[in-house]
Coordinates of C-alpha atoms in Angstrom, one line a residue:
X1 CA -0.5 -16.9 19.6
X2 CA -1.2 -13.5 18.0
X3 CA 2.6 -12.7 18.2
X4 CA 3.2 -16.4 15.7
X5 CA -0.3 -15.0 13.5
X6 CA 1.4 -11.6 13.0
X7 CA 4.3 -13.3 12.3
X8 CA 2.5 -15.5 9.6
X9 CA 2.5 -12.6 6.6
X10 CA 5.5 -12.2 4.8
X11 CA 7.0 -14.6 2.7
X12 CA 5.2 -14.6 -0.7
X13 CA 7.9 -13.5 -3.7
X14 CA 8.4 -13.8 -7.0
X15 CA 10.7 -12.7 -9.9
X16 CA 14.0 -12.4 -10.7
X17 CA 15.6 -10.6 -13.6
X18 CA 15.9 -12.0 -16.8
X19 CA 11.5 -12.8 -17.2
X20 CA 9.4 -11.5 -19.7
X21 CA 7.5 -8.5 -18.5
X22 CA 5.6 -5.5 -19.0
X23 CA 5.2 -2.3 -17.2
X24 CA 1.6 -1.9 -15.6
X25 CA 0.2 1.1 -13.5
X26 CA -0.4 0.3 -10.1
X27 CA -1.1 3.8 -8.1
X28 CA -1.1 7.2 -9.8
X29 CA 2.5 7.7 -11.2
X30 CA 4.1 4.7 -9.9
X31 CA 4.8 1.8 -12.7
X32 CA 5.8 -1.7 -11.8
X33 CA 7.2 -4.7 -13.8
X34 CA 4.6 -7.5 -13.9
X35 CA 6.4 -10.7 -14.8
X36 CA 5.0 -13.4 -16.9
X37 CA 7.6 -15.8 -15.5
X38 CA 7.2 -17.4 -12.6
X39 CA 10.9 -16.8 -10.5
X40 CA 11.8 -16.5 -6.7
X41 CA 12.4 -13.5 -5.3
X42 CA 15.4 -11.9 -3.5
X43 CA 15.7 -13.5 -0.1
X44 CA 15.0 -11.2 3.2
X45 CA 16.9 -12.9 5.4
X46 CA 16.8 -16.3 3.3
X47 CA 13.5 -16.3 2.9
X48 CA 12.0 -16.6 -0.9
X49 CA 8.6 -16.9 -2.9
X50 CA 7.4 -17.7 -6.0
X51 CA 3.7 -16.4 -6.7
X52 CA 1.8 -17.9 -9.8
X53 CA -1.7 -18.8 -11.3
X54 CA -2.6 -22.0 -12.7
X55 CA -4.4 -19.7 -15.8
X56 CA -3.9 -15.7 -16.2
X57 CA -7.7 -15.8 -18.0
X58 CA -10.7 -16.1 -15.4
X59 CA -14.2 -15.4 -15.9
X60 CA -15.7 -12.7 -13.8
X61 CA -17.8 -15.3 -11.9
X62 CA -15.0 -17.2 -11.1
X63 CA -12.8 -16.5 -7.9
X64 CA -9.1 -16.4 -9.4
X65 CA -6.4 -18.6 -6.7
X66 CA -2.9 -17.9 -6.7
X67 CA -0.2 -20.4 -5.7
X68 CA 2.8 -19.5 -4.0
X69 CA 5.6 -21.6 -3.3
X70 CA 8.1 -20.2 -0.4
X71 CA 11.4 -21.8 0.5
X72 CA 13.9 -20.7 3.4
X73 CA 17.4 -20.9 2.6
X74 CA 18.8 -18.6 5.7
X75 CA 19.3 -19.7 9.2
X76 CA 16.2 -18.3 11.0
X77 CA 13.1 -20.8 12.0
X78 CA 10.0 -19.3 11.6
X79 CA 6.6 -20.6 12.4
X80 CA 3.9 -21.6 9.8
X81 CA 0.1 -21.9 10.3
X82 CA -0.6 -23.9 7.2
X83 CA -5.0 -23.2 8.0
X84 CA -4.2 -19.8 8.1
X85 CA -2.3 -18.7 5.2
X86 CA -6.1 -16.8 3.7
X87 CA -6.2 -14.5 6.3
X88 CA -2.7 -13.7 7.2
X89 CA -1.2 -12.2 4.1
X90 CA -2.5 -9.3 2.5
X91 CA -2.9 -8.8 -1.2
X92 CA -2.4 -5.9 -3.5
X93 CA -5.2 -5.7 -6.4
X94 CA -4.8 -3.0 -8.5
X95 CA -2.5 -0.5 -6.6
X96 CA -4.6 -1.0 -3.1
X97 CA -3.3 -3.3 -0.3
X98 CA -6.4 -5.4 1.3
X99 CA -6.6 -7.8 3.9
X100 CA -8.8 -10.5 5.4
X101 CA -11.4 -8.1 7.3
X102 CA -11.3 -9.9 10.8
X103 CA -9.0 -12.8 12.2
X104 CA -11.2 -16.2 12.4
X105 CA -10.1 -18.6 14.7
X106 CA -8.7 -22.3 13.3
X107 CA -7.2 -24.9 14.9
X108 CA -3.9 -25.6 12.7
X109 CA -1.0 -27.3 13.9
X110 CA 2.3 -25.0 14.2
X111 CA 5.0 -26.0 11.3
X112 CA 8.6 -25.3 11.4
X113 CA 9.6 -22.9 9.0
X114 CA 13.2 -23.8 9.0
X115 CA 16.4 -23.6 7.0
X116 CA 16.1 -26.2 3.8
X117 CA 12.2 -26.2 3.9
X118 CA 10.4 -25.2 0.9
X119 CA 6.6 -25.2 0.8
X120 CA 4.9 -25.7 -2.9
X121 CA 1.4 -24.5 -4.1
X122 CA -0.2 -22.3 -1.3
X123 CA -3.2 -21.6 -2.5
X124 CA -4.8 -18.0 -1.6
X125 CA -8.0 -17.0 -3.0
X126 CA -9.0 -13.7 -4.3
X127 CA -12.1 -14.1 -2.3
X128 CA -14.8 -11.5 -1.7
X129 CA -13.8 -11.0 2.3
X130 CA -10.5 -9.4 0.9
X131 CA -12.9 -6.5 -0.2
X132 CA -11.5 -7.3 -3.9
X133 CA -14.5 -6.9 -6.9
X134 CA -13.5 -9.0 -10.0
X135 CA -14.0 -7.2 -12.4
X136 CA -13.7 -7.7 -16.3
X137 CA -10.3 -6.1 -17.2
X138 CA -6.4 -6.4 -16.5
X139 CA -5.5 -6.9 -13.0
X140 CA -2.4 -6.6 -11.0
X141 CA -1.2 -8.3 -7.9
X142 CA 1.0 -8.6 -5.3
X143 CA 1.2 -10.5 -2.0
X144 CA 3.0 -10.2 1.3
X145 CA 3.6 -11.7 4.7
X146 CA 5.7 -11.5 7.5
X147 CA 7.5 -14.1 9.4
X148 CA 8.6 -12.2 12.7
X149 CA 8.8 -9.1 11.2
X150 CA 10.7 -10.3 8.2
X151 CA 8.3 -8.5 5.2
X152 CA 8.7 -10.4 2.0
X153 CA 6.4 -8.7 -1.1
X154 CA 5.7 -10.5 -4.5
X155 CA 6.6 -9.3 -7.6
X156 CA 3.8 -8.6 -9.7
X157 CA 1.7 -11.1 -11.5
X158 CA -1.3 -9.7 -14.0
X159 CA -4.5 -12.0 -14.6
X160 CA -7.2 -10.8 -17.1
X161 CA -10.7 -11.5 -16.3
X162 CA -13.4 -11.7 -19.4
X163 CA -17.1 -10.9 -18.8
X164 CA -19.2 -14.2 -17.8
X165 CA -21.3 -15.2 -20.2

């Protein structure tokens, strides 16, 4: 079961060339493009993603959610753990990789990941376990998982986050 969780974190992308972007700071000396456009990323071994928000404004009191779409246009079946998507990718905020702090047990039915499939609006939480601080400001991020040690990283999305009031 471990081997199928491990397996779980690596199929969020997004982008493709031709979006609107800007160039944002992520680790000292290392720029990235941040898209504004939601597009799919290259395929790792057929395997795409899409990441997104529903609004790139949040308060600070508020926990930001992503949505990621995935789709699997190669020949590979991988498997999916729709109850666990939360814990088993790993997101980058602001130039540092984070991930859930310690695996929690949930019984989720085991999904076939197959050629054709696409899976719309994942929803992963920013949430507080991730070790992530919303603060007020600009923020970047990434996500990745891995589906049997296929690594699939998102392009870069920015939110911006305004003081509560």
């Amino acid at each position: 079961m471990r081997g199928v969780v491990v397996s779980l974190i690596a199929w969020i992308l997004c982008s493709s060339t031709g979006c609107e972007s800007q160039s944002v700071r992520t680790s000292p000396g290392r720029e990235v493009r941040a898209w504004s456009v939601p597009a799919w990323s290259e395929p790792v071994e057929g395997v795409q993603c899409r990441l997104r928000v529903d609004r790139t404004r949040w308060l600070s009191n508020e926990t930001p959610v992503l949505r990621v779409d995935v789709r699997n246009t190669g020949a590979r079946i991988f498997p999916f753990l729709p109850e666990h998507q939360q814990q088993l990718c790993l997101i980058e905020y602001d130039g540092i990789w984070r991930q859930w702090p310690s695996p929690i047990r949930i019984d989720s039915p085991i999904w076939p990941f197959g050629p054709g499939v696409q899976l719309n609006n994942i929803g992963i939480q920013l949430h507080s376990r991730f070790g992530i601080k919303i603060q007020p400001g600009k923020h970047t991020i990434r996500v990745t998982f891995n589906f049997e040690n296929v690594h699939i990283v998102s392009w870069p999305i920015v939110i911006e986050v305004a003081r509560a009031r």
